[in-house]
Amino acid sequence: MTLPARISAPPRAATPSAGFSAGLKADDFAALCELVRTLCGVDLAQYKRAQMERRVRTWTQRRGTPDLGEYGKRLRTEPEELDAFLDRVTINVSHLWRHEDQFEALRRSILPELAPKGRIRIWSAGSSYGAEAYTIAAVCRETVPHVRVEIQGTDLDKRMVARARTGVFTPEDARTAPPRMLERHFSPRPEGGWVATPELQRMVRFETGDLLRMPVPAERYDVVFCRNTVIYFTEAVRDALHQRLVKALTPGGYLLVGTSERVADPRGLGLTSPFHFIYRKS
Ligand SMILES: C[S@@+](CC[C@H](N)C(=O)[O-])C[C@H]1O[C@@H](n2cnc3c(N)ncnc32)[C@H](O)[C@@H]1O
């Protein structure tokens, strides 16, 4: 199967979204997207335009600069405004043990099957500030303590990657974590919240990368988690990303997507689906 070296979103500058661009003389939204891409590498054009444009315009109005051209000038000259803008438009929401039933599937079915390999490599694709990767690490420590497990987290947003490397989480991040697991694998911080134990920290690595463009190592990972990252992508971009992730899986490896997500053509990608959010590469 040949994979595209770079996934491009379908051209969209010529596709005004109803109610937002209509009547504008130039495509000021597309121009702002291009500016943001050059300033920080975040490509807003890969998201569904109507949702992203609504979010951007609501934000620029709240900041008192509704004209996108003028707002672009602020982004160029005010680094703190660029940070605030990225916080608003890229969705970094996560928490420990998010959708616990998925970690239960990892614990009960996937890890016992993979354990005889002796080494398991797992990729948290779209890792945000690391809650998913550390949850995976804790589940692996509990379930297959004698197996060498390496967990790679990748996110577009370098601020999230820096935060993930600290292993620090707020009480809010831990709201659905099983108390016994939290106490065994995280230490309470005097100022509140939790920090991952050194044992967990040794299992995880985080790097900045755009899942749509970075080189994808073939057949490297036994499990890929890509949850809640494609929801705002266009279908074409989402499908191409799933194709890339499947390429990264070892034969017999597992792809886990968000509970409300799906792979469009599992059979075409050589996948079976033992459960609705789990796919296995043949
Ligand atoms: C909602 S968070 C999901 C975090 C975690 N997977 C979870 O389910 O809790 C989505 C993350 O995907 C990242 N992201 C979005 N597009 C990306 C891309 N093209 N490449 C890498 N990361 C991306 C965002 O920066 C954000 O941190």
CSV table of N, CA and C in Angstrom, one decimal, residues 59-195:
chain,number,residue,atom,x,y,z
A,59,TRP,N,-13.6,34.2,18.9
A,59,TRP,CA,-12.4,34.6,19.7
A,59,TRP,C,-11.9,36.0,19.4
A,60,THR,N,-11.7,36.3,18.1
A,60,THR,CA,-11.2,37.6,17.7
A,60,THR,C,-12.1,38.7,18.1
A,61,GLN,N,-13.4,38.5,18.1
A,61,GLN,CA,-14.4,39.5,18.5
A,61,GLN,C,-14.2,39.7,20.0
A,62,ARG,N,-14.1,38.6,20.8
A,62,ARG,CA,-13.9,38.8,22.2
A,62,ARG,C,-12.6,39.5,22.6
A,63,ARG,N,-11.6,39.4,21.7
A,63,ARG,CA,-10.3,40.1,22.0
A,63,ARG,C,-10.3,41.5,21.5
A,64,GLY,N,-11.5,42.0,20.9
A,64,GLY,CA,-11.6,43.4,20.5
A,64,GLY,C,-11.0,43.6,19.1
A,65,THR,N,-10.6,42.6,18.4
A,65,THR,CA,-10.0,42.8,17.0
A,65,THR,C,-10.7,41.9,16.1
A,66,PRO,N,-12.0,42.2,15.7
A,66,PRO,CA,-12.8,41.3,14.9
A,66,PRO,C,-12.2,41.2,13.4
A,67,ASP,N,-11.5,42.2,13.0
A,67,ASP,CA,-11.0,42.1,11.6
A,67,ASP,C,-9.8,41.1,11.6
A,68,LEU,N,-9.9,40.1,10.8
A,68,LEU,CA,-8.9,39.0,10.8
A,68,LEU,C,-7.5,39.5,10.4
A,69,GLY,N,-7.5,40.4,9.4
A,69,GLY,CA,-6.2,41.0,8.9
A,69,GLY,C,-5.5,41.7,10.1
A,70,GLU,N,-6.3,42.5,10.8
A,70,GLU,CA,-5.8,43.3,12.0
A,70,GLU,C,-5.3,42.3,13.1
A,71,TYR,N,-6.1,41.3,13.3
A,71,TYR,CA,-5.8,40.3,14.3
A,71,TYR,C,-4.5,39.6,13.9
A,72,GLY,N,-4.3,39.3,12.7
A,72,GLY,CA,-3.1,38.7,12.2
A,72,GLY,C,-1.9,39.5,12.6
A,73,LYS,N,-2.0,40.8,12.5
A,73,LYS,CA,-0.9,41.7,12.9
A,73,LYS,C,-0.6,41.5,14.4
A,74,ARG,N,-1.6,41.4,15.2
A,74,ARG,CA,-1.4,41.2,16.6
A,74,ARG,C,-0.6,39.8,16.8
A,75,LEU,N,-1.0,38.8,16.1
A,75,LEU,CA,-0.4,37.5,16.3
A,75,LEU,C,1.1,37.6,15.9
A,76,ARG,N,1.4,38.4,14.9
A,76,ARG,CA,2.8,38.5,14.5
A,76,ARG,C,3.7,39.2,15.6
A,77,THR,N,3.1,40.1,16.3
A,77,THR,CA,3.9,41.0,17.2
A,77,THR,C,3.7,40.7,18.7
A,78,GLU,N,2.6,39.9,19.0
A,78,GLU,CA,2.3,39.7,20.5
A,78,GLU,C,2.4,38.2,20.7
A,79,PRO,N,3.6,37.7,21.2
A,79,PRO,CA,3.7,36.2,21.4
A,79,PRO,C,2.6,35.7,22.4
A,80,GLU,N,2.3,36.5,23.4
A,80,GLU,CA,1.3,36.0,24.4
A,80,GLU,C,-0.1,35.9,23.8
A,81,GLU,N,-0.3,36.7,22.8
A,81,GLU,CA,-1.6,36.6,22.1
A,81,GLU,C,-1.7,35.4,21.2
A,82,LEU,N,-0.5,35.0,20.6
A,82,LEU,CA,-0.5,33.8,19.8
A,82,LEU,C,-0.7,32.6,20.7
A,83,ASP,N,-0.1,32.6,21.9
A,83,ASP,CA,-0.3,31.5,22.9
A,83,ASP,C,-1.8,31.4,23.3
A,84,ALA,N,-2.4,32.6,23.6
A,84,ALA,CA,-3.8,32.6,24.0
A,84,ALA,C,-4.7,32.1,22.8
A,85,PHE,N,-4.4,32.5,21.6
A,85,PHE,CA,-5.1,32.1,20.4
A,85,PHE,C,-5.1,30.5,20.3
A,86,LEU,N,-3.8,30.0,20.4
A,86,LEU,CA,-3.7,28.6,20.2
A,86,LEU,C,-4.4,27.8,21.3
A,87,ASP,N,-4.4,28.3,22.5
A,87,ASP,CA,-5.2,27.7,23.6
A,87,ASP,C,-6.7,27.6,23.2
A,88,ARG,N,-7.2,28.6,22.5
A,88,ARG,CA,-8.6,28.6,22.2
A,88,ARG,C,-8.9,27.7,21.0
A,89,VAL,N,-8.1,27.7,20.0
A,89,VAL,CA,-8.5,27.0,18.8
A,89,VAL,C,-8.0,25.6,18.7
A,90,THR,N,-6.9,25.2,19.3
A,90,THR,CA,-6.5,23.8,19.3
A,90,THR,C,-7.1,23.2,20.5
A,91,ILE,N,-7.7,22.0,20.4
A,91,ILE,CA,-8.4,21.5,21.5
A,91,ILE,C,-7.6,20.5,22.2
A,92,ASN,N,-7.1,20.8,23.4
A,92,ASN,CA,-6.1,20.0,24.1
A,92,ASN,C,-6.8,19.2,25.3
A,93,VAL,N,-8.1,19.2,25.3
A,93,VAL,CA,-8.8,18.6,26.5
A,93,VAL,C,-8.4,17.1,26.6
A,94,SER,N,-8.1,16.7,27.8
A,94,SER,CA,-7.7,15.3,28.1
A,94,SER,C,-7.9,15.1,29.6
A,95,HIS,N,-7.8,13.9,30.1
A,95,HIS,CA,-7.6,13.7,31.5
A,95,HIS,C,-7.2,12.2,31.7
A,96,LEU,N,-6.8,11.9,32.9
A,96,LEU,CA,-6.3,10.5,33.2
A,96,LEU,C,-7.5,9.6,33.2
A,97,TRP,N,-7.3,8.4,32.7
A,97,TRP,CA,-8.4,7.4,32.6
A,97,TRP,C,-9.6,7.9,31.8
A,98,ARG,N,-9.4,8.7,30.8
A,98,ARG,CA,-10.5,9.2,30.0
A,98,ARG,C,-11.1,8.0,29.2
A,99,HIS,N,-12.4,7.8,29.4
A,99,HIS,CA,-13.1,6.6,28.9
A,99,HIS,C,-12.4,5.3,29.4
A,100,GLU,N,-12.7,5.0,30.6
A,100,GLU,CA,-12.0,4.0,31.3
A,100,GLU,C,-12.2,2.6,30.6
A,101,ASP,N,-13.3,2.4,30.0
A,101,ASP,CA,-13.5,1.1,29.4
A,101,ASP,C,-12.5,0.8,28.3
A,102,GLN,N,-11.9,1.8,27.7
A,102,GLN,CA,-10.9,1.5,26.7
A,102,GLN,C,-9.6,1.0,27.4
A,103,PHE,N,-9.3,1.5,28.6
A,103,PHE,CA,-8.1,1.0,29.3
A,103,PHE,C,-8.4,-0.4,29.9
A,104,GLU,N,-9.7,-0.6,30.1
A,104,GLU,CA,-10.1,-2.0,30.6
A,104,GLU,C,-9.8,-3.0,29.4
A,105,ALA,N,-10.1,-2.6,28.2
A,105,ALA,CA,-9.9,-3.5,27.1
A,105,ALA,C,-8.4,-3.7,26.9
A,106,LEU,N,-7.6,-2.7,27.1
A,106,LEU,CA,-6.2,-2.8,27.0
A,106,LEU,C,-5.7,-3.8,28.1
A,107,ARG,N,-6.2,-3.7,29.3
A,107,ARG,CA,-5.8,-4.5,30.4
A,107,ARG,C,-6.2,-6.0,30.2
A,108,ARG,N,-7.5,-6.1,29.8
A,108,ARG,CA,-8.0,-7.5,29.8
A,108,ARG,C,-7.7,-8.3,28.6
A,109,SER,N,-7.6,-7.6,27.4
A,109,SER,CA,-7.5,-8.4,26.2
A,109,SER,C,-6.2,-8.1,25.5
A,110,ILE,N,-5.8,-6.9,25.3
A,110,ILE,CA,-4.7,-6.5,24.4
A,110,ILE,C,-3.4,-6.9,25.0
A,111,LEU,N,-3.1,-6.4,26.3
A,111,LEU,CA,-1.8,-6.6,26.9
A,111,LEU,C,-1.5,-8.1,27.1
A,112,PRO,N,-2.5,-8.9,27.6
A,112,PRO,CA,-2.2,-10.3,27.8
A,112,PRO,C,-1.8,-11.0,26.4
A,113,GLU,N,-2.4,-10.5,25.3
A,113,GLU,CA,-2.1,-11.1,24.0
A,113,GLU,C,-0.7,-10.8,23.6
A,114,LEU,N,-0.3,-9.5,23.8
A,114,LEU,CA,1.0,-9.0,23.3
A,114,LEU,C,2.1,-9.4,24.3
A,115,ALA,N,1.9,-9.7,25.5
A,115,ALA,CA,2.9,-9.9,26.5
A,115,ALA,C,4.0,-10.9,26.1
A,116,PRO,N,3.7,-12.0,25.4
A,116,PRO,CA,4.7,-13.0,25.1
A,116,PRO,C,5.8,-12.4,24.2
A,117,LYS,N,5.5,-11.2,23.5
A,117,LYS,CA,6.6,-10.6,22.7
A,117,LYS,C,7.8,-10.1,23.5
A,118,GLY,N,7.5,-9.9,24.8
A,118,GLY,CA,8.6,-9.4,25.7
A,118,GLY,C,8.9,-7.9,25.6
A,119,ARG,N,8.5,-7.3,24.5
A,119,ARG,CA,8.6,-5.8,24.5
A,119,ARG,C,7.4,-5.3,23.7
A,120,ILE,N,6.7,-4.3,24.3
A,120,ILE,CA,5.5,-3.7,23.6
A,120,ILE,C,5.8,-2.2,23.4
A,121,ARG,N,5.5,-1.8,22.2
A,121,ARG,CA,5.7,-0.4,21.9
A,121,ARG,C,4.3,0.2,21.6
A,122,ILE,N,4.0,1.3,22.3
A,122,ILE,CA,2.7,1.9,22.2
A,122,ILE,C,2.8,3.4,21.8
A,123,TRP,N,2.0,3.9,20.9
A,123,TRP,CA,2.0,5.3,20.4
A,123,TRP,C,0.7,6.0,20.8
A,124,SER,N,0.9,7.1,21.6
A,124,SER,CA,-0.3,7.9,21.9
A,124,SER,C,-0.2,9.1,20.9
A,125,ALA,N,-1.0,9.0,19.8
A,125,ALA,CA,-0.9,9.9,18.7
A,125,ALA,C,-1.9,11.0,18.9
A,126,GLY,N,-1.4,12.2,19.2
A,126,GLY,CA,-2.3,13.3,19.6
A,126,GLY,C,-2.4,13.2,21.1
A,127,SER,N,-1.2,13.3,21.8
A,127,SER,CA,-1.1,13.0,23.2
A,127,SER,C,-1.4,14.1,24.1
A,128,SER,N,-1.6,15.3,23.6
A,128,SER,CA,-1.9,16.5,24.4
A,128,SER,C,-0.9,16.6,25.6
A,129,TYR,N,-1.3,16.8,26.8
A,129,TYR,CA,-0.3,17.0,27.9
A,129,TYR,C,0.0,15.6,28.6
A,130,GLY,N,-0.3,14.5,27.9
A,130,GLY,CA,0.2,13.3,28.4
A,130,GLY,C,-0.7,12.4,29.3
A,131,ALA,N,-1.9,12.8,29.5
A,131,ALA,CA,-2.7,12.1,30.4
A,131,ALA,C,-3.0,10.6,29.9
A,132,GLU,N,-3.2,10.5,28.6
A,132,GLU,CA,-3.4,9.2,28.0
A,132,GLU,C,-2.2,8.3,28.1
A,133,ALA,N,-1.0,8.9,27.8
A,133,ALA,CA,0.2,8.1,27.8
A,133,ALA,C,0.5,7.6,29.2
A,134,TYR,N,0.4,8.5,30.2
A,134,TYR,CA,0.7,8.0,31.6
A,134,TYR,C,-0.4,7.0,32.1
A,135,THR,N,-1.6,7.2,31.6
A,135,THR,CA,-2.6,6.2,32.0
A,135,THR,C,-2.3,4.8,31.4
A,136,ILE,N,-1.8,4.8,30.2
A,136,ILE,CA,-1.4,3.6,29.5
A,136,ILE,C,-0.2,3.0,30.3
A,137,ALA,N,0.7,3.8,30.7
A,137,ALA,CA,1.9,3.4,31.4
A,137,ALA,C,1.5,2.7,32.7
A,138,ALA,N,0.5,3.3,33.5
A,138,ALA,CA,0.1,2.8,34.7
A,138,ALA,C,-0.6,1.4,34.5
A,139,VAL,N,-1.4,1.3,33.5
A,139,VAL,CA,-2.1,0.1,33.2
A,139,VAL,C,-1.1,-1.0,32.9
A,140,CYS,N,-0.1,-0.7,32.1
A,140,CYS,CA,0.9,-1.7,31.7
A,140,CYS,C,1.7,-2.1,33.0
A,141,ARG,N,2.1,-1.2,33.8
A,141,ARG,CA,2.8,-1.5,35.1
A,141,ARG,C,2.1,-2.5,35.9
A,142,GLU,N,0.8,-2.3,36.0
A,142,GLU,CA,-0.1,-3.2,36.7
A,142,GLU,C,-0.3,-4.6,36.1
A,143,THR,N,-0.4,-4.6,34.8
A,143,THR,CA,-0.9,-5.8,34.1
A,143,THR,C,0.3,-6.7,33.6
A,144,VAL,N,1.3,-6.0,33.1
A,144,VAL,CA,2.4,-6.8,32.5
A,144,VAL,C,3.7,-6.2,33.1
A,145,PRO,N,3.9,-6.3,34.4
A,145,PRO,CA,5.1,-5.6,35.0
A,145,PRO,C,6.4,-6.1,34.5
A,146,HIS,N,6.5,-7.3,34.0
A,146,HIS,CA,7.8,-7.8,33.6
A,146,HIS,C,8.1,-7.6,32.1
A,147,VAL,N,7.2,-7.0,31.4
A,147,VAL,CA,7.4,-6.8,30.0
A,147,VAL,C,7.9,-5.3,29.8
A,148,ARG,N,8.9,-5.2,28.9
A,148,ARG,CA,9.4,-3.9,28.6
A,148,ARG,C,8.4,-3.1,27.7
A,149,VAL,N,7.9,-2.0,28.3
A,149,VAL,CA,6.9,-1.3,27.5
A,149,VAL,C,7.4,0.1,27.3
A,150,GLU,N,7.4,0.6,26.0
A,150,GLU,CA,7.8,1.9,25.6
A,150,GLU,C,6.6,2.6,25.0
A,151,ILE,N,6.4,3.8,25.6
A,151,ILE,CA,5.2,4.6,25.1
A,151,ILE,C,5.7,5.9,24.5
A,152,GLN,N,5.3,6.2,23.3
A,152,GLN,CA,5.7,7.4,22.6
A,152,GLN,C,4.5,8.3,22.5
A,153,GLY,N,4.6,9.5,23.0
A,153,GLY,CA,3.5,10.5,22.8
A,153,GLY,C,3.9,11.5,21.8
A,154,THR,N,3.0,11.9,20.9
A,154,THR,CA,3.3,12.9,19.9
A,154,THR,C,2.1,13.9,19.8
A,155,ASP,N,2.5,15.2,19.8
A,155,ASP,CA,1.5,16.2,19.7
A,155,ASP,C,2.0,17.4,18.9
A,156,LEU,N,1.1,18.0,18.2
A,156,LEU,CA,1.4,19.2,17.4
A,156,LEU,C,1.9,20.4,18.2
A,157,ASP,N,1.3,20.4,19.4
A,157,ASP,CA,1.4,21.7,20.2
A,157,ASP,C,2.6,21.5,21.2
A,158,LYS,N,3.7,22.3,20.9
A,158,LYS,CA,4.9,22.1,21.7
A,158,LYS,C,4.7,22.5,23.2
A,159,ARG,N,3.7,23.3,23.5
A,159,ARG,CA,3.4,23.7,24.9
A,159,ARG,C,2.9,22.4,25.6
A,160,MET,N,2.0,21.7,24.9
A,160,MET,CA,1.5,20.5,25.5
A,160,MET,C,2.6,19.4,25.7
A,161,VAL,N,3.5,19.3,24.8
A,161,VAL,CA,4.6,18.3,24.9
A,161,VAL,C,5.4,18.7,26.1
A,162,ALA,N,5.7,20.0,26.3
A,162,ALA,CA,6.6,20.4,27.4
A,162,ALA,C,5.9,20.0,28.7
A,163,ARG,N,4.6,20.2,28.7
A,163,ARG,CA,3.8,19.9,30.0
A,163,ARG,C,3.8,18.4,30.2
A,164,ALA,N,3.6,17.7,29.1
A,164,ALA,CA,3.6,16.2,29.2
A,164,ALA,C,4.8,15.7,29.9
A,165,ARG,N,6.0,16.3,29.5
A,165,ARG,CA,7.2,15.8,30.0
A,165,ARG,C,7.4,15.9,31.5
A,166,THR,N,6.6,16.8,32.1
A,166,THR,CA,6.7,17.0,33.6
A,166,THR,C,5.9,15.9,34.3
A,167,GLY,N,4.9,15.3,33.7
A,167,GLY,CA,4.1,14.2,34.4
A,167,GLY,C,3.2,14.8,35.5
A,168,VAL,N,3.0,16.1,35.5
A,168,VAL,CA,2.2,16.7,36.5
A,168,VAL,C,0.7,16.8,36.1
A,169,PHE,N,-0.2,16.5,37.0
A,169,PHE,CA,-1.6,16.5,36.7
A,169,PHE,C,-2.4,17.2,37.8
A,170,THR,N,-3.5,17.9,37.5
A,170,THR,CA,-4.3,18.6,38.5
A,170,THR,C,-5.3,17.6,39.1
A,171,PRO,N,-5.9,18.0,40.2
A,171,PRO,CA,-7.0,17.1,40.8
A,171,PRO,C,-8.1,16.9,39.8
A,172,GLU,N,-8.4,17.9,39.0
A,172,GLU,CA,-9.4,17.7,37.9
A,172,GLU,C,-9.0,16.7,36.9
A,173,ASP,N,-7.7,16.6,36.6
A,173,ASP,CA,-7.3,15.6,35.6
A,173,ASP,C,-7.5,14.2,36.2
A,174,ALA,N,-7.5,14.1,37.5
A,174,ALA,CA,-7.6,12.7,38.1
A,174,ALA,C,-9.0,12.3,38.5
A,175,ARG,N,-10.0,13.1,38.0
A,175,ARG,CA,-11.3,12.9,38.6
A,175,ARG,C,-12.0,11.5,38.3
A,176,THR,N,-11.5,10.9,37.2
A,176,THR,CA,-12.1,9.5,36.9
A,176,THR,C,-11.1,8.4,37.1
A,177,ALA,N,-9.9,8.8,37.7
A,177,ALA,CA,-8.9,7.8,37.9
A,177,ALA,C,-9.3,6.8,39.0
A,178,PRO,N,-9.1,5.5,38.9
A,178,PRO,CA,-9.4,4.6,40.0
A,178,PRO,C,-8.5,5.0,41.2
A,179,PRO,N,-9.0,5.3,42.4
A,179,PRO,CA,-8.2,5.8,43.5
A,179,PRO,C,-7.0,4.9,43.8
A,180,ARG,N,-7.1,3.6,43.7
A,180,ARG,CA,-6.0,2.7,44.0
A,180,ARG,C,-4.9,2.8,43.0
A,181,MET,N,-5.3,2.9,41.7
A,181,MET,CA,-4.3,3.1,40.6
A,181,MET,C,-3.6,4.5,40.8
A,182,LEU,N,-4.3,5.5,41.1
A,182,LEU,CA,-3.7,6.8,41.3
A,182,LEU,C,-2.7,6.8,42.4
A,183,GLU,N,-3.1,6.2,43.5
A,183,GLU,CA,-2.1,6.2,44.6
A,183,GLU,C,-0.9,5.3,44.4
A,184,ARG,N,-1.0,4.3,43.6
A,184,ARG,CA,0.1,3.4,43.3
A,184,ARG,C,1.1,4.0,42.3
A,185,HIS,N,0.6,4.8,41.3
A,185,HIS,CA,1.4,5.2,40.2
A,185,HIS,C,1.7,6.7,40.1
A,186,PHE,N,1.0,7.5,41.0
A,186,PHE,CA,1.2,8.9,41.1
A,186,PHE,C,1.5,9.3,42.5
A,187,SER,N,2.2,10.4,42.7
A,187,SER,CA,2.5,10.9,44.0
A,187,SER,C,1.7,12.2,44.2
A,188,PRO,N,1.1,12.4,45.4
A,188,PRO,CA,0.4,13.7,45.6
A,188,PRO,C,1.4,14.8,45.7
A,189,ARG,N,1.1,16.0,45.2
A,189,ARG,CA,2.0,17.1,45.3
A,189,ARG,C,1.5,18.0,46.4
A,190,PRO,N,2.5,18.6,47.1
A,190,PRO,CA,2.1,19.5,48.3
A,190,PRO,C,1.1,20.6,47.9
A,191,GLU,N,1.3,21.1,46.7
A,191,GLU,CA,0.4,22.2,46.2
A,191,GLU,C,-0.9,21.7,45.6
A,192,GLY,N,-1.1,20.4,45.6
A,192,GLY,CA,-2.3,19.8,45.1
A,192,GLY,C,-2.0,19.1,43.8
A,193,GLY,N,-2.8,18.1,43.4
A,193,GLY,CA,-2.6,17.4,42.2
A,193,GLY,C,-1.6,16.3,42.4
A,194,TRP,N,-1.2,15.7,41.2
A,194,TRP,CA,-0.4,14.5,41.2
A,194,TRP,C,0.8,14.6,40.3
A,195,VAL,N,1.8,13.8,40.6
A,195,VAL,CA,2.9,13.7,39.6
A,195,VAL,C,3.2,12.2,39.4
